[in-house]
Amino acid sequence: MKHTKIKQLLLVSCVICFLSCTGDKAPMTVPEETIHEGVYASGEILPDPYVFVQSASNEIISHICVHTGDYVKEGDVVAFLGSSEDDRQLAVLRQQLEIAKAAAHDHSPVLNELRRKIDAAKNRYHADKKNADRYAALVKSHAVSQKEADGYTLQAEMSRIACAGVQEQYEARMNELSGSRLAVENLLAQTNSALKSKILRSKMGGRVLSIPKKEGESVHPGETIMLIGNDSRFQLKLLIDERDIHKVKIGQQIVFETDVYPNQLFHATLRSIDPLIHTELRSVKAEASIDGDTFFYPQSAIEANIILLESDHNEKEGK
């Protein structure tokens, strides 16, 4: 089909030439013919619309949640990547977080014990302060010596320092436990975020049309795990040579064929043309809507002609 015109034009020309050479002056009628000029394009058939579920990193497929032919809704989980080690890591972090939360709780055993020490230190200080004040009053009445009173004053000061020290221990321990809990929470959040990319969801509702991968297989970034799409409407994904792109425009009709249906021609309408050239193939990508309701096998290869010119040769008379 590549860069061809329908052969009727050549046939008509030959007939005219032959009749002219005979010298026959009788009127001649040339039947109306339709001439087509087209641009060749290759490509494949895909659902309309469709989505490829792909991996974003080098992973192992741990579980596939659907089967070919299943219908899924947008957002449904269709596969899990990674290994059982990921699940164990999450379980350990969740357990560590529960322990950290329990330790940092206001009534945790650790903090309760420190509060008891604070209460005991306060009681000791109040008792020593009371004795120091009493002996300070007795010194004034010369009932006790200054040395005895100074001893009780020193004891009270030491009790105050001890009480303050236990209070600082409590605050430091509480900050430490809160920091530990926060650190585990952050690590769990980071791990969850990292593993989130390993939970694959469908970005559209549709039928699971193919699953070329199996559980336990490794996949690389961008590698397709399954195809999901509309199984009742199809489109063409085309490649047009860069030398021909100036000839085509949106809305042009397309005739194409596929080996799945040999000796049959189908029609489509060009609906979009990529503005960038695919440098490796020196081609431009384009899309076309397939006419009719024929069922096609997704990713079937096709060859097509984009119709550029369709002209009619009206009936002519000659002598």
Coordinates of C-alpha atoms in Angstrom, one line a residue:
M1 CA 0.0 0.0 0.0
K2 CA 3.0 2.3 0.5
H3 CA 2.8 5.6 -1.5
T4 CA 0.5 4.2 -4.2
K5 CA -2.3 5.5 -6.3
I6 CA -5.2 3.3 -7.3
K7 CA -4.4 1.6 -10.6
Q8 CA -7.6 2.8 -12.3
L9 CA -5.8 6.0 -13.4
L10 CA -3.3 4.0 -15.4
L11 CA -6.1 1.9 -17.0
V12 CA -8.1 4.9 -18.0
S13 CA -5.0 6.5 -19.6
C14 CA -4.2 3.4 -21.6
V15 CA -7.8 3.2 -22.9
I16 CA -7.7 6.9 -24.1
C17 CA -4.3 6.3 -25.8
F18 CA -5.5 3.2 -27.6
L19 CA -8.7 4.8 -28.9
S20 CA -6.8 7.9 -30.1
C21 CA -4.4 5.8 -32.1
T22 CA -7.3 4.0 -34.0
G23 CA -8.4 7.2 -35.5
D24 CA -12.0 6.3 -34.6
K25 CA -14.0 9.5 -34.5
A26 CA -17.0 8.0 -32.7
P27 CA -17.9 9.6 -29.4
M28 CA -16.2 7.9 -26.4
T29 CA -17.5 7.7 -22.8
V30 CA -14.9 7.3 -20.0
P31 CA -16.5 5.9 -16.8
E32 CA -16.2 7.8 -13.6
E33 CA -13.2 6.7 -11.5
T34 CA -12.1 7.5 -8.0
I35 CA -8.3 8.1 -7.5
H36 CA -6.7 7.7 -4.1
E37 CA -3.3 8.9 -3.0
G38 CA -2.1 7.8 0.4
V39 CA 0.7 8.0 2.9
Y40 CA 1.9 4.8 4.4
A41 CA 1.9 4.3 8.2
S42 CA 2.6 1.3 10.4
G43 CA 1.5 0.7 14.0
E44 CA -0.6 -1.3 16.3
I45 CA -4.2 -1.6 17.6
L46 CA -4.9 -0.7 21.2
P47 CA -8.1 -0.3 23.3
D48 CA -9.6 3.2 23.5
P49 CA -8.8 4.2 26.2
Y50 CA -6.2 2.0 27.8
V51 CA -3.5 2.0 30.4
F52 CA -0.3 -0.1 30.9
V53 CA 0.3 -1.0 34.5
Q54 CA 4.1 -0.7 34.8
S55 CA 6.8 -1.0 37.5
A56 CA 8.7 2.2 38.5
S57 CA 11.8 0.4 39.6
N58 CA 13.7 -2.9 39.5
E59 CA 11.4 -5.2 41.6
I60 CA 10.0 -8.7 42.0
I61 CA 6.3 -9.3 41.4
S62 CA 5.1 -10.7 44.7
H63 CA 1.4 -11.0 44.0
I64 CA -1.0 -10.3 41.1
C65 CA -4.5 -9.6 42.4
V66 CA -6.5 -10.0 39.1
H67 CA -6.9 -12.4 36.2
T68 CA -7.3 -11.7 32.5
G69 CA -10.9 -10.8 31.7
D70 CA -11.5 -9.3 35.2
Y71 CA -13.1 -5.9 35.4
V72 CA -11.4 -3.4 37.7
K73 CA -12.4 0.1 38.9
E74 CA -10.1 3.1 39.0
G75 CA -7.9 2.9 42.0
D76 CA -8.2 -0.9 42.5
V77 CA -5.1 -2.6 43.6
V78 CA -4.0 -5.0 40.8
A79 CA -0.5 -6.1 41.9
F80 CA 2.1 -6.0 44.6
L81 CA 5.8 -5.7 44.0
G82 CA 8.7 -6.5 46.4
S83 CA 9.4 -9.4 48.7
S84 CA 8.2 -10.8 52.0
E85 CA 11.1 -9.0 53.6
D86 CA 9.2 -5.7 53.0
D87 CA 6.3 -7.0 55.0
R88 CA 8.6 -8.1 57.8
Q89 CA 10.2 -4.7 57.8
L90 CA 6.9 -3.0 58.1
A91 CA 5.8 -5.4 60.9
V92 CA 9.0 -4.7 62.9
L93 CA 8.6 -0.9 62.5
R94 CA 5.0 -1.0 63.6
Q95 CA 5.9 -3.1 66.6
Q96 CA 8.7 -0.7 67.5
L97 CA 6.3 2.2 67.2
E98 CA 3.9 0.6 69.6
I99 CA 6.7 0.1 72.1
A100 CA 7.9 3.7 71.6
K101 CA 4.4 5.0 72.1
A102 CA 3.9 3.0 75.2
A103 CA 7.2 4.1 76.7
A104 CA 6.5 7.8 75.9
H105 CA 3.0 7.6 77.3
D106 CA 2.4 9.9 80.3
H107 CA 1.7 6.9 82.6
S108 CA 4.4 4.6 81.3
P109 CA 6.3 2.6 83.9
V110 CA 9.5 4.5 83.3
L111 CA 7.9 7.9 83.7
N112 CA 5.8 6.8 86.7
E113 CA 9.0 5.6 88.5
L114 CA 10.7 9.0 87.8
R115 CA 7.6 10.8 89.2
R116 CA 7.7 8.7 92.3
K117 CA 11.3 9.7 92.7
I118 CA 10.4 13.3 92.2
D119 CA 7.7 13.1 94.9
A120 CA 10.1 11.5 97.3
A121 CA 12.7 14.1 96.6
K122 CA 10.2 16.9 97.2
N123 CA 9.0 15.4 100.5
R124 CA 12.6 15.0 101.6
Y125 CA 13.3 18.6 100.7
H126 CA 10.2 20.0 102.4
A127 CA 11.2 18.1 105.6
D128 CA 14.8 19.3 105.5
K129 CA 13.7 22.8 104.8
K130 CA 11.3 22.7 107.7
N131 CA 14.1 21.6 110.0
A132 CA 16.4 24.2 108.7
D133 CA 13.9 26.9 109.3
R134 CA 13.2 25.6 112.8
Y135 CA 16.9 25.5 113.7
A136 CA 17.4 29.0 112.3
A137 CA 14.7 30.3 114.7
L138 CA 16.2 28.4 117.6
V139 CA 19.6 30.1 116.9
K140 CA 18.0 33.4 117.5
S141 CA 16.8 32.3 121.0
H142 CA 20.3 30.7 121.6
A143 CA 18.6 27.4 122.1
V144 CA 21.0 25.7 119.6
S145 CA 24.3 26.6 118.2
Q146 CA 24.9 28.3 114.8
K147 CA 26.9 25.2 113.7
E148 CA 23.9 22.9 114.2
A149 CA 21.6 25.3 112.4
D150 CA 24.1 25.6 109.5
G151 CA 24.1 21.8 109.2
Y152 CA 20.4 21.6 108.8
T153 CA 20.5 24.5 106.3
L154 CA 23.1 22.6 104.2
Q155 CA 21.0 19.5 104.4
A156 CA 18.0 21.3 103.1
E157 CA 20.0 22.8 100.2
M158 CA 21.3 19.4 99.2
S159 CA 17.8 18.1 99.2
R160 CA 16.7 20.9 97.0
I161 CA 19.5 20.2 94.5
A162 CA 18.6 16.5 94.5
C163 CA 14.9 17.3 93.9
A164 CA 15.9 19.5 90.9
G165 CA 18.2 16.8 89.6
V166 CA 15.4 14.2 89.6
Q167 CA 13.1 16.7 87.9
E168 CA 15.7 17.2 85.1
Q169 CA 16.0 13.5 84.7
Y170 CA 12.3 13.2 84.2
E171 CA 12.2 15.9 81.6
A172 CA 15.3 14.5 79.8
R173 CA 13.8 11.0 79.8
M174 CA 10.5 12.2 78.5
N175 CA 12.1 14.1 75.7
E176 CA 14.2 11.1 74.8
L177 CA 11.2 8.8 74.7
S178 CA 9.2 11.3 72.6
G179 CA 12.2 11.7 70.3
S180 CA 12.4 7.9 69.9
R181 CA 8.7 7.7 69.1
L182 CA 9.0 10.5 66.5
A183 CA 12.1 8.8 64.9
V184 CA 10.2 5.5 64.5
E185 CA 7.2 7.3 63.2
N186 CA 9.3 9.1 60.6
L187 CA 11.0 5.9 59.6
L188 CA 7.7 4.1 59.3
A189 CA 6.3 6.9 57.1
Q190 CA 9.4 6.8 54.9
T191 CA 9.1 3.1 54.5
N192 CA 5.4 3.2 53.8
S193 CA 6.1 5.9 51.2
A194 CA 8.8 3.8 49.6
L195 CA 6.6 0.7 49.6
K196 CA 3.6 2.7 48.3
S197 CA 5.2 2.7 44.8
K198 CA 5.2 -1.1 45.1
I199 CA 1.4 -1.2 45.4
L200 CA 0.2 -1.0 41.8
R201 CA -3.3 0.4 41.2
S202 CA -5.3 0.8 38.0
K203 CA -5.5 4.3 36.8
M204 CA -8.8 3.7 35.0
G205 CA -11.8 1.4 35.1
G206 CA -11.8 -1.3 32.4
R207 CA -11.1 -4.9 31.5
V208 CA -7.8 -6.7 32.3
L209 CA -6.9 -7.5 28.7
S210 CA -3.5 -9.1 29.2
I211 CA -1.0 -10.0 31.9
P212 CA 2.3 -10.8 30.2
K213 CA 4.1 -11.2 33.6
K214 CA 3.8 -13.8 36.4
E215 CA 4.3 -13.8 40.1
G216 CA 7.9 -14.2 41.1
E217 CA 9.2 -12.6 37.9
S218 CA 11.5 -9.6 38.0
V219 CA 10.5 -6.4 36.2
H220 CA 12.5 -3.3 35.2
P221 CA 11.4 0.4 35.3
G222 CA 8.8 1.0 32.7
E223 CA 8.2 -2.7 32.0
T224 CA 4.6 -3.6 31.5
I225 CA 2.9 -6.0 33.9
M226 CA -0.6 -5.8 32.5
L227 CA -2.9 -4.0 30.0
I228 CA -6.2 -2.6 31.1
G229 CA -8.7 -0.9 28.8
N230 CA -12.0 -0.7 27.0
D231 CA -12.7 -4.0 25.3
S232 CA -15.4 -2.6 23.0
R233 CA -13.7 0.4 21.3
F234 CA -10.3 0.5 19.7
Q235 CA -7.8 2.9 18.3
L236 CA -4.7 3.0 16.1
K237 CA -1.3 4.0 17.3
L238 CA 0.6 5.0 14.2
L239 CA 4.2 5.8 13.1
I240 CA 4.4 8.2 10.1
D241 CA 7.7 8.8 8.3
E242 CA 9.0 12.3 9.0
R243 CA 9.2 12.9 5.2
D244 CA 5.5 12.5 4.9
I245 CA 4.3 14.4 8.0
H246 CA 3.7 17.6 6.1
K247 CA 1.1 15.8 4.0
V248 CA -1.2 14.6 6.7
K249 CA -3.7 16.4 8.9
I250 CA -6.3 15.6 11.5
G251 CA -9.6 14.3 10.1
Q252 CA -8.1 12.4 7.2
Q253 CA -9.5 9.0 6.5
I254 CA -7.4 5.9 6.9
V255 CA -7.6 2.4 5.4
F256 CA -5.7 -0.3 7.3
E257 CA -5.2 -4.1 7.4
T258 CA -4.0 -6.5 10.1
D259 CA -2.8 -10.1 9.8
V260 CA -5.4 -11.1 12.4
Y261 CA -8.1 -10.6 9.7
P262 CA -6.4 -11.4 6.4
N263 CA -7.7 -9.9 3.2
Q264 CA -10.0 -7.5 5.0
L265 CA -9.7 -3.7 5.0
F266 CA -10.9 -1.5 7.9
H267 CA -11.3 2.2 8.2
A268 CA -10.3 4.8 10.8
T269 CA -10.1 8.6 11.2
L270 CA -6.9 10.5 12.1
R271 CA -7.5 12.3 15.4
S272 CA -4.1 13.5 16.7
I273 CA -0.6 14.0 15.5
D274 CA 2.4 14.2 17.9
P275 CA 4.3 17.5 17.3
L276 CA 7.6 15.9 18.1
I277 CA 9.7 13.6 15.9
H278 CA 10.7 10.2 17.3
T279 CA 14.5 10.6 16.7
E280 CA 15.4 6.9 16.8
L281 CA 12.8 6.0 14.2
R282 CA 12.7 9.3 12.3
S283 CA 8.9 9.1 12.5
V284 CA 6.0 11.0 14.1
K285 CA 3.5 9.3 16.3
A286 CA -0.2 9.7 15.6
E287 CA -3.5 8.3 16.8
A288 CA -6.7 7.4 14.9
S289 CA -10.2 6.3 16.0
I290 CA -11.3 3.0 14.4
D291 CA -14.7 3.1 12.6
G292 CA -17.3 0.4 13.4
D293 CA -17.6 -2.1 16.2
T294 CA -15.3 -4.9 15.1
F295 CA -13.4 -6.6 17.9
F296 CA -9.6 -6.4 17.5
Y297 CA -6.9 -8.1 19.5
P298 CA -4.9 -5.4 21.4
Q299 CA -1.4 -4.8 20.2
S300 CA -2.0 -6.4 16.8
A301 CA 0.3 -5.0 14.1
I302 CA -1.3 -3.0 11.3
E303 CA -0.3 -1.4 8.0
A304 CA -2.3 1.6 6.9
N305 CA -2.7 4.2 4.2
I306 CA -3.7 7.7 5.2
I307 CA -5.9 9.0 2.3
L308 CA -4.6 12.3 1.1
L309 CA -6.5 12.9 -2.2
E310 CA -9.8 11.5 -3.4
S311 CA -10.9 13.0 -6.8
D312 CA -13.6 12.0 -9.3
H313 CA -13.1 11.8 -13.1
N314 CA -16.5 12.8 -14.4
E315 CA -17.8 11.3 -17.6
K316 CA -16.0 12.7 -20.7
E317 CA -16.8 12.6 -24.4
G318 CA -14.3 12.6 -27.2
K319 CA -14.2 12.1 -30.9

